[in-house]
PDB file of C-alpha atoms in Angstrom:
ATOM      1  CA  UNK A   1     -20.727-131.775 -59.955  1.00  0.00           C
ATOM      2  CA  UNK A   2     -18.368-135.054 -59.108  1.00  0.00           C
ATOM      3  CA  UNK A   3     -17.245-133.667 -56.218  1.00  0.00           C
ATOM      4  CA  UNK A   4     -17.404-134.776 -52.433  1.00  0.00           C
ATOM      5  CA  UNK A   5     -17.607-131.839 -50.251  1.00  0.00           C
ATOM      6  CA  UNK A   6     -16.057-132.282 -45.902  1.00  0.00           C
ATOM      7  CA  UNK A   7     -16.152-129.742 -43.716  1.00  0.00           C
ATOM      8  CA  UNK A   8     -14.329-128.727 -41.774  1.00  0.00           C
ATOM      9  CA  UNK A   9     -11.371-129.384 -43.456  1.00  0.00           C
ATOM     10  CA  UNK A  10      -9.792-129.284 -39.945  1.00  0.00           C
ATOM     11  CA  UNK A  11     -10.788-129.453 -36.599  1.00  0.00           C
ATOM     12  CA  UNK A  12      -9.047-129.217 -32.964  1.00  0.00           C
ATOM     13  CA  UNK A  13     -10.862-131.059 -30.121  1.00  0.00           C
ATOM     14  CA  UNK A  14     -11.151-131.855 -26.198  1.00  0.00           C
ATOM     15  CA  UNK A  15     -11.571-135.057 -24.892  1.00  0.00           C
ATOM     16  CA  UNK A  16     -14.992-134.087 -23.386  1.00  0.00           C
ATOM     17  CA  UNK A  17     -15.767-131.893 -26.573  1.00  0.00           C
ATOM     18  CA  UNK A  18     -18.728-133.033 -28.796  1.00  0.00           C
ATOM     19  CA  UNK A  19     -18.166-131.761 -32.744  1.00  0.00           C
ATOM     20  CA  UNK A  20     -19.365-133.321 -35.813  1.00  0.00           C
ATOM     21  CA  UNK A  21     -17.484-133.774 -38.821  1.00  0.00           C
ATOM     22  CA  UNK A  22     -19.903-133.223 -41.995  1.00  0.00           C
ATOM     23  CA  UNK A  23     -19.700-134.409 -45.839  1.00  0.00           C
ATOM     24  CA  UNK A  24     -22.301-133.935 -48.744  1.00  0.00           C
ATOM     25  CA  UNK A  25     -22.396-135.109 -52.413  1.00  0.00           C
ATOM     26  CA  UNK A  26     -24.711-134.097 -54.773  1.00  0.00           C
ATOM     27  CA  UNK A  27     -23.581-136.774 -57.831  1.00  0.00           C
ATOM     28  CA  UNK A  28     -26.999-138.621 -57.212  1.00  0.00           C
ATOM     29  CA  UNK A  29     -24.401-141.310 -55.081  1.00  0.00           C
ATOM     30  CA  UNK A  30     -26.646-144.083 -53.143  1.00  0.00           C
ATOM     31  CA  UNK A  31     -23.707-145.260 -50.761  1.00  0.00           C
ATOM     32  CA  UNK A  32     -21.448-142.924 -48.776  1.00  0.00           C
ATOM     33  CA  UNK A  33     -18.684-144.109 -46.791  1.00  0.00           C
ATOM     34  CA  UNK A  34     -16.451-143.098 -44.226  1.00  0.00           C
ATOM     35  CA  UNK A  35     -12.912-144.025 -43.659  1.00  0.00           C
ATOM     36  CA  UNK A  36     -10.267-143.477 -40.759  1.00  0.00           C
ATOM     37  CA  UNK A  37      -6.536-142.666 -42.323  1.00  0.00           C
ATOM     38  CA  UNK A  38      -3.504-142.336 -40.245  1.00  0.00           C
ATOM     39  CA  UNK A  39      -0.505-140.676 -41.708  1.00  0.00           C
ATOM     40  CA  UNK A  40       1.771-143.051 -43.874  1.00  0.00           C
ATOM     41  CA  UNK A  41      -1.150-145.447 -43.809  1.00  0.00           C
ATOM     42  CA  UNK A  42      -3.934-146.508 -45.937  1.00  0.00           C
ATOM     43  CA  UNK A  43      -7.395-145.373 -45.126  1.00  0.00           C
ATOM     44  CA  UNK A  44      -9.206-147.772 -42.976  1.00  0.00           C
ATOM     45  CA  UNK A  45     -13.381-147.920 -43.553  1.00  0.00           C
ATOM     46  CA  UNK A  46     -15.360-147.723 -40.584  1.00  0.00           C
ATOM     47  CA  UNK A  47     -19.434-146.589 -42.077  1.00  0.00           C
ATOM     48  CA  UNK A  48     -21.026-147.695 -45.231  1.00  0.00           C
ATOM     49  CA  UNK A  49     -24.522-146.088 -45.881  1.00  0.00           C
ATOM     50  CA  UNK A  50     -26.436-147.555 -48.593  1.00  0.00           C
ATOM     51  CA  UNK A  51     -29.586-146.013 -49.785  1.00  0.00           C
ATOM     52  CA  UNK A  52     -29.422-144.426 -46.232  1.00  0.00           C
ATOM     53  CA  UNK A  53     -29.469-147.054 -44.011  1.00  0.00           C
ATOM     54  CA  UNK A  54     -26.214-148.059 -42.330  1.00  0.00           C
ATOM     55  CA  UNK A  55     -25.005-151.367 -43.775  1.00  0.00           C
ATOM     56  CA  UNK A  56     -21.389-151.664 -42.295  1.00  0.00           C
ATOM     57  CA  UNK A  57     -20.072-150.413 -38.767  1.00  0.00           C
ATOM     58  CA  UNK A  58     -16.641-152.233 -38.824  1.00  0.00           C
ATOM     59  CA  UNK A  59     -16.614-152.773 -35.114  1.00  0.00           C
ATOM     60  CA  UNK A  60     -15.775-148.748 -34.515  1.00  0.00           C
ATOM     61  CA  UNK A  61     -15.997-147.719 -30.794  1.00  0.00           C
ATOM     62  CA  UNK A  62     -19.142-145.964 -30.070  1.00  0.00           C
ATOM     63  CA  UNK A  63     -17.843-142.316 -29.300  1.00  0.00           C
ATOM     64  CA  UNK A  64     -18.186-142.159 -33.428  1.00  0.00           C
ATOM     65  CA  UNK A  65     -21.893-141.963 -34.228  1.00  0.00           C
ATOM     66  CA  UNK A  66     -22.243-141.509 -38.584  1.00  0.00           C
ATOM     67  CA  UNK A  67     -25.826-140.169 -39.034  1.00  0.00           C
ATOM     68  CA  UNK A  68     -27.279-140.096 -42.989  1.00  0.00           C
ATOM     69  CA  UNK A  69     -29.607-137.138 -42.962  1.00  0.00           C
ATOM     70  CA  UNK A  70     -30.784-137.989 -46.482  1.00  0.00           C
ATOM     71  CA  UNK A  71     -29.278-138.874 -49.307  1.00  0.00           C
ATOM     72  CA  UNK A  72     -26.551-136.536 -49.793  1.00  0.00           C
ATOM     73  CA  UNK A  73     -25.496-136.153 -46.281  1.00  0.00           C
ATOM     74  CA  UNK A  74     -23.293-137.784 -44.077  1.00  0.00           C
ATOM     75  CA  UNK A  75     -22.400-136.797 -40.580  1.00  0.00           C
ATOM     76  CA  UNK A  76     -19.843-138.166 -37.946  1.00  0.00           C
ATOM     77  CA  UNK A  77     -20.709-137.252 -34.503  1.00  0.00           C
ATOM     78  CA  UNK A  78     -17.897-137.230 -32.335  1.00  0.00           C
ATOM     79  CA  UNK A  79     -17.786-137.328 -28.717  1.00  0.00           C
ATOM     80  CA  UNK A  80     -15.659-138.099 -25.257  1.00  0.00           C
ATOM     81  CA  UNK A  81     -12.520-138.808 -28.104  1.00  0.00           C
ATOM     82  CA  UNK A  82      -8.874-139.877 -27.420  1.00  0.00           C
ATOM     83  CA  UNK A  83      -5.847-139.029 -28.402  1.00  0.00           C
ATOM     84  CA  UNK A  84      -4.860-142.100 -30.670  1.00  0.00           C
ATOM     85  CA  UNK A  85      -8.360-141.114 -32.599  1.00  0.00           C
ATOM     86  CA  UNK A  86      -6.246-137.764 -34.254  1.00  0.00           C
ATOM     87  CA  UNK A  87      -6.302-139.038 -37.579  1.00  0.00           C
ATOM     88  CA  UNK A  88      -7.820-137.524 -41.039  1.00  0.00           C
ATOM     89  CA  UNK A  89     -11.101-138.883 -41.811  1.00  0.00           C
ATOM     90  CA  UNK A  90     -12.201-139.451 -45.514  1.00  0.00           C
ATOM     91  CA  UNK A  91     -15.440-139.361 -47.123  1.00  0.00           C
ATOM     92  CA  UNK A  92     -16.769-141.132 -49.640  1.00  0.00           C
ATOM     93  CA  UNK A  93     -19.587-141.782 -51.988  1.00  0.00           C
ATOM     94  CA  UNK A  94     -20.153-144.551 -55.017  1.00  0.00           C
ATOM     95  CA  UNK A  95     -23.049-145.288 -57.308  1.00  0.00           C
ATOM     96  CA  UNK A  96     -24.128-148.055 -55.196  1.00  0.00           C
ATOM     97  CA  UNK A  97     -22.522-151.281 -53.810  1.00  0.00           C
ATOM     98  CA  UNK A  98     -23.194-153.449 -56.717  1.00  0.00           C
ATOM     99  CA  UNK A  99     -19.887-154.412 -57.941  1.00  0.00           C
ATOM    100  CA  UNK A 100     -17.872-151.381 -59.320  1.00  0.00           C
ATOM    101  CA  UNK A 101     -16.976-149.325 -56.111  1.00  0.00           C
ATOM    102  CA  UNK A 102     -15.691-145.963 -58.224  1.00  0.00           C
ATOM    103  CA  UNK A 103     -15.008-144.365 -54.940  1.00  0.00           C
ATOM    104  CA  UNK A 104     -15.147-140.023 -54.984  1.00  0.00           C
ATOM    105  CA  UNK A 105     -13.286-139.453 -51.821  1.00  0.00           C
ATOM    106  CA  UNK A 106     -13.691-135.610 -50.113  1.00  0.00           C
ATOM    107  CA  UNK A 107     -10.750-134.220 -49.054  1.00  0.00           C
ATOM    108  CA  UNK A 108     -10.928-135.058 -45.181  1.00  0.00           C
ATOM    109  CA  UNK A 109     -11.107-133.260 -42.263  1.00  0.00           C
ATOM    110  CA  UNK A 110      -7.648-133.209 -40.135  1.00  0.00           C
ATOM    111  CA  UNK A 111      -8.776-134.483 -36.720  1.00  0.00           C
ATOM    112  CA  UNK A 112      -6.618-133.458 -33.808  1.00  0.00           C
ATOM    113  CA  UNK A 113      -7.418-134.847 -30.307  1.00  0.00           C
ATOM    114  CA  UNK A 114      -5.663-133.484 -27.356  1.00  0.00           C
TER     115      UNK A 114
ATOM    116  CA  UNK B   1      -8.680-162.947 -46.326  1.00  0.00           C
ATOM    117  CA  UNK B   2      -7.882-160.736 -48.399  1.00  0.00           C
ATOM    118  CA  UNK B   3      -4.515-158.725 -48.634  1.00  0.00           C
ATOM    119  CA  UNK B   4      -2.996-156.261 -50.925  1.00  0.00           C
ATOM    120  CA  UNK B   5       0.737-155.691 -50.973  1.00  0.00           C
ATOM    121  CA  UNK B   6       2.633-153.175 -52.730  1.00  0.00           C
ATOM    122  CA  UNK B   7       6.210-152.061 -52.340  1.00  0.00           C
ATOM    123  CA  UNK B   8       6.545-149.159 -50.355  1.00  0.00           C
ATOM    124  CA  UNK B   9       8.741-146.473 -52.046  1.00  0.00           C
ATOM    125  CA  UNK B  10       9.711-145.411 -55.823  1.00  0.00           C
ATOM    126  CA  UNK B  11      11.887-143.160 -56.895  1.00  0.00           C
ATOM    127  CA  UNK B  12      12.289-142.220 -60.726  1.00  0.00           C
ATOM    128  CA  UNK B  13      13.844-139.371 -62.685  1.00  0.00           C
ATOM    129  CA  UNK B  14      11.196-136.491 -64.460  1.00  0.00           C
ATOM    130  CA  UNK B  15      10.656-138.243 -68.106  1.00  0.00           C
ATOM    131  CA  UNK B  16      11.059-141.705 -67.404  1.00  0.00           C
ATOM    132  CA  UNK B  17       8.552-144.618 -67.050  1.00  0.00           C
ATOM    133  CA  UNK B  18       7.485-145.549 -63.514  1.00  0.00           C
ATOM    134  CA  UNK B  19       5.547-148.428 -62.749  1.00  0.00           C
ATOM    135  CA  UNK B  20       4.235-149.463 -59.404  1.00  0.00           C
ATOM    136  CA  UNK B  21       3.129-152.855 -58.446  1.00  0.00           C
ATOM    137  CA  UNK B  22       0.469-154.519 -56.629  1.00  0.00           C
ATOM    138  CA  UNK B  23      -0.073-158.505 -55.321  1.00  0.00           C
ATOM    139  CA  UNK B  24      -3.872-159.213 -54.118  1.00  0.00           C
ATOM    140  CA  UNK B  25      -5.034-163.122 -52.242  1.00  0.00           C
ATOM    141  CA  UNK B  26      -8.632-162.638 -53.156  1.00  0.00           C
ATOM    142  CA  UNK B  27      -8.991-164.280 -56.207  1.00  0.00           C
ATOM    143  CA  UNK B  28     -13.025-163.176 -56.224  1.00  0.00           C
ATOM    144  CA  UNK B  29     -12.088-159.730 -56.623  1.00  0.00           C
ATOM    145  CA  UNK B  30     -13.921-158.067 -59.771  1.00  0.00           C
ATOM    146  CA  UNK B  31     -12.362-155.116 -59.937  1.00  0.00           C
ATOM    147  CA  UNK B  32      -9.231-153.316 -59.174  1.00  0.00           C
ATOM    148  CA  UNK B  33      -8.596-150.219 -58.892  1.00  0.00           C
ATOM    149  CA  UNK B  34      -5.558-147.474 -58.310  1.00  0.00           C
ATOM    150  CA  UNK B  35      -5.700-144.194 -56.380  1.00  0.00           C
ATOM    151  CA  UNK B  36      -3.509-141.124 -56.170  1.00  0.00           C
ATOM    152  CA  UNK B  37      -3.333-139.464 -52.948  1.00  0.00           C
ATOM    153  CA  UNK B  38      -1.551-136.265 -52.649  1.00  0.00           C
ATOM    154  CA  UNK B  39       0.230-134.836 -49.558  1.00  0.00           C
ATOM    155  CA  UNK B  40      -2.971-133.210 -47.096  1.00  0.00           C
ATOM    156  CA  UNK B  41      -5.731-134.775 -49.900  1.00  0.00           C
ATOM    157  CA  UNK B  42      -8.395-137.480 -50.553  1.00  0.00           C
ATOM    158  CA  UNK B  43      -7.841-140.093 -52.503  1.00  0.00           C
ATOM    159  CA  UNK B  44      -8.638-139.463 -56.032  1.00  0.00           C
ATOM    160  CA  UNK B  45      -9.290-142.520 -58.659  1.00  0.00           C
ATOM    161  CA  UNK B  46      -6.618-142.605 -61.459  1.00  0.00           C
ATOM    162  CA  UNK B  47      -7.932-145.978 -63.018  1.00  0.00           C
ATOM    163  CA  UNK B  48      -9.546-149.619 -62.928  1.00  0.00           C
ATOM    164  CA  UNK B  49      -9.928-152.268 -64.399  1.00  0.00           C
ATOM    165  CA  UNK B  50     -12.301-155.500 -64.677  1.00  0.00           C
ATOM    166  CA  UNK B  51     -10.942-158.939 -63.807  1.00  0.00           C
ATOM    167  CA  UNK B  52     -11.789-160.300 -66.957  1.00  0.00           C
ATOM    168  CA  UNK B  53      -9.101-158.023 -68.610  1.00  0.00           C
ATOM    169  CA  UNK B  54      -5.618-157.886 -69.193  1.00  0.00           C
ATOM    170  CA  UNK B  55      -4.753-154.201 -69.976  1.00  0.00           C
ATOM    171  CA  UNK B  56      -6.280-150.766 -69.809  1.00  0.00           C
ATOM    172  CA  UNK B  57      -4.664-147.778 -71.429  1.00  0.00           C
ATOM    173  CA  UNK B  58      -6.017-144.508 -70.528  1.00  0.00           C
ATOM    174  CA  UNK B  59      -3.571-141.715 -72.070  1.00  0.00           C
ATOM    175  CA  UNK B  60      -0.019-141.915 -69.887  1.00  0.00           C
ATOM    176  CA  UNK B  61      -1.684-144.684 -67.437  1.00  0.00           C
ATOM    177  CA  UNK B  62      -1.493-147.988 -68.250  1.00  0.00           C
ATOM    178  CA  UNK B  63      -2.787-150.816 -66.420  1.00  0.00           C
ATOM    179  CA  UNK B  64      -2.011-154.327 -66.600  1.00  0.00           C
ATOM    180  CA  UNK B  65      -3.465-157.476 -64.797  1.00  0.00           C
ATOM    181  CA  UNK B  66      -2.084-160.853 -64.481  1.00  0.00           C
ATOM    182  CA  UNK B  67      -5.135-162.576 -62.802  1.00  0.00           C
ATOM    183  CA  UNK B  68      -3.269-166.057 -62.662  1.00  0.00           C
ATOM    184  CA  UNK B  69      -0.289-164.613 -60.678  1.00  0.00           C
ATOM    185  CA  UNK B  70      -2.893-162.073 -58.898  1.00  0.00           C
ATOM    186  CA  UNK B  71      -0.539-159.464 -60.236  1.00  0.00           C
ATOM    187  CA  UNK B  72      -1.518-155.327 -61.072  1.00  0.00           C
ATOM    188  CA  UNK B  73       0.816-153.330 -62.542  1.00  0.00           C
ATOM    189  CA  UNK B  74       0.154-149.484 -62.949  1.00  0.00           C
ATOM    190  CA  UNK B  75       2.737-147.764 -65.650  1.00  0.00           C
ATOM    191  CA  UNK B  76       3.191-144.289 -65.934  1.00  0.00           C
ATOM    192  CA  UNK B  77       4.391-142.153 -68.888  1.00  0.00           C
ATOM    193  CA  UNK B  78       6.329-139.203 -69.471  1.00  0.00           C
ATOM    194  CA  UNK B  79       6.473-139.183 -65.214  1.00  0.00           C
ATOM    195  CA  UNK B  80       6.555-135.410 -64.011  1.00  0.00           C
ATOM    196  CA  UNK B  81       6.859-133.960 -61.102  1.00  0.00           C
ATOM    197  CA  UNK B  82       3.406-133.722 -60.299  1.00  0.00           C
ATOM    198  CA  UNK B  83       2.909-137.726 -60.689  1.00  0.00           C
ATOM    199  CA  UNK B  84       4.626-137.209 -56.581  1.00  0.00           C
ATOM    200  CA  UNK B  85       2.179-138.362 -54.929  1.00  0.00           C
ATOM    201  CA  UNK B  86       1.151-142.166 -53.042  1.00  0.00           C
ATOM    202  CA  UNK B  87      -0.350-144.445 -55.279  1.00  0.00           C
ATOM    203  CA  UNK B  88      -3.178-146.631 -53.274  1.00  0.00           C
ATOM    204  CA  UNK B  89      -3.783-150.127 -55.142  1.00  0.00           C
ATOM    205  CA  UNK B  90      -6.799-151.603 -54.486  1.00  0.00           C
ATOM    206  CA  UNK B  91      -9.587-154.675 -55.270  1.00  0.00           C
ATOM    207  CA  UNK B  92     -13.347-154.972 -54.407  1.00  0.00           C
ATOM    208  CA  UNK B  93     -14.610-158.283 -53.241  1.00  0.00           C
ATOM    209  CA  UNK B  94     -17.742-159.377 -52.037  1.00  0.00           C
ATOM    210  CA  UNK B  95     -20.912-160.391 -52.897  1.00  0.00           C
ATOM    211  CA  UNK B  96     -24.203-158.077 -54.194  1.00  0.00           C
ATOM    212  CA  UNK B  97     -24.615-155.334 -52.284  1.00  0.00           C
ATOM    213  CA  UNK B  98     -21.969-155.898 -49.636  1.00  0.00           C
ATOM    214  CA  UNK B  99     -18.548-155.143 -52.014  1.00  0.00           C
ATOM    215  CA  UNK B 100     -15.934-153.611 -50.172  1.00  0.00           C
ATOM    216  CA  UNK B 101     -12.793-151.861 -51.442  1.00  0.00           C
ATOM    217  CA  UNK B 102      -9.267-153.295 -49.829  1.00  0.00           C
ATOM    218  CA  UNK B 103      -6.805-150.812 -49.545  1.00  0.00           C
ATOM    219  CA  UNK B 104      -2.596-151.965 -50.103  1.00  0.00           C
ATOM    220  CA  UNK B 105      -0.274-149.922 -48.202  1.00  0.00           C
ATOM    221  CA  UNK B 106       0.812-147.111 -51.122  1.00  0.00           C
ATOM    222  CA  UNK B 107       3.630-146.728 -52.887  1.00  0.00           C
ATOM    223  CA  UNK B 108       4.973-143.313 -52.380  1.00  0.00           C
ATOM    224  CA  UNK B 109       6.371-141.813 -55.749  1.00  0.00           C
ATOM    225  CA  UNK B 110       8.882-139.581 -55.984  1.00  0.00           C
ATOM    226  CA  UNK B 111      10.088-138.115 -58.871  1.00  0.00           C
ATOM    227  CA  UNK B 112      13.579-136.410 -59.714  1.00  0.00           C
ATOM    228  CA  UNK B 113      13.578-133.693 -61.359  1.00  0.00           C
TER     229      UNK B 113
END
């Protein structure tokens, strides 16, 4: 199994609605990732987990909350969200973070804000 | 900091050779990658390769890296019509346990049938 499973694949929100994007891997990966992409843009990382425990928050506003259940799951709770936040956001798990970042990315889930 | 540049647009004919290139600043970067994103997907990894080499082949994907000029080249065979797609360059920096990937811009590839 090498692959990187998002749901939902997309989603339609509020500004006051709470939802939470989800993502699970089952490739034994110790560091799962989640990145921001705009259209015609690169993806932009926001979360790394490693071994579970949240080693990078690249300065992302606090109405996105990432949650590691265990190590297979990744959540991204979202809540009180605006417009310019409609963007798809990626998944991702590697190995680890020791060097080689072989990157499985999920498929995304199609945020729309309104 | 580091940076990743790549042009922004190539356009080739079904058949031909296409090759998309890539400029990175961060000459600590130990390996770089390429990624093929297709329209409404992920990103899915096509390749990589180590600093310490020059060339990967990997059956129509070939890879070269000019670490002097900080230079990454990604050739493509026989290009067909599903090689359409943006091609994401990208290097990993960092030190042990804190690498990070850095993303260039894509090249979006069309091909001509």
């Amino acid at each position: 199994d090498t692959e990187v499973t998002q749901t939902p694949k997309h989603l339609v929100m509020g500004m006051t609605n709470k939802k939470s994007l989800k993502c699970e891997q089952h490739m034994g990966h110790r560091a799962m990732y989640w990145y921001k992409q705009k259209a015609k843009k690169p993806p932009e990382l926001m979360f790394v987990y490693s071994y579970e425990k949240l080693s990078i928050n690249e300065s992302v506003p606090s109405r996105f909350s990432p949650e590691c259940p265990n190590s297979s799951l990744l959540n991204l709770h979202l809540h009180a969200l605006q417009p310019e936040d409609s963007a798809l956001y990626l998944c991702a798990s590697s190995q680890d973070r020791a060097g080689n970042e072989k990157l499985f990315f999920g498929s995304g889930t199609q945020l729309s804000v309104l | 900091g580091e940076d990743v540049e790549q042009s922004l647009f190539l356009s080739v004919r079904e058949g031909d050779s296409s090759v998309i290139n890539c400029t990175y600043t961060d000459s600590s970067s130990t390996y770089l990658y390429w990624y093929k994103q297709e329209p409404g997907a992920g990103l899915q990894l096509l390749t990589y390769i180590f600093s310490n080499m020059d060339m990967k082949q990997d059956q129509r994907l070939t890879v070269l890296l000019n670490k002097k000029d900080k230079h990454l080249s990604l050739r493509i065979a026989d290009t067909q019509t599903g090689d359409s797609a943006i091609y994401f360059c990208a290097e990993s920096a960092g030190g042990a346990g804190s690498y990070q990937l850095t993303f260039g811009k894509g090249t979006k590839l069309s091909v001509i049938p």
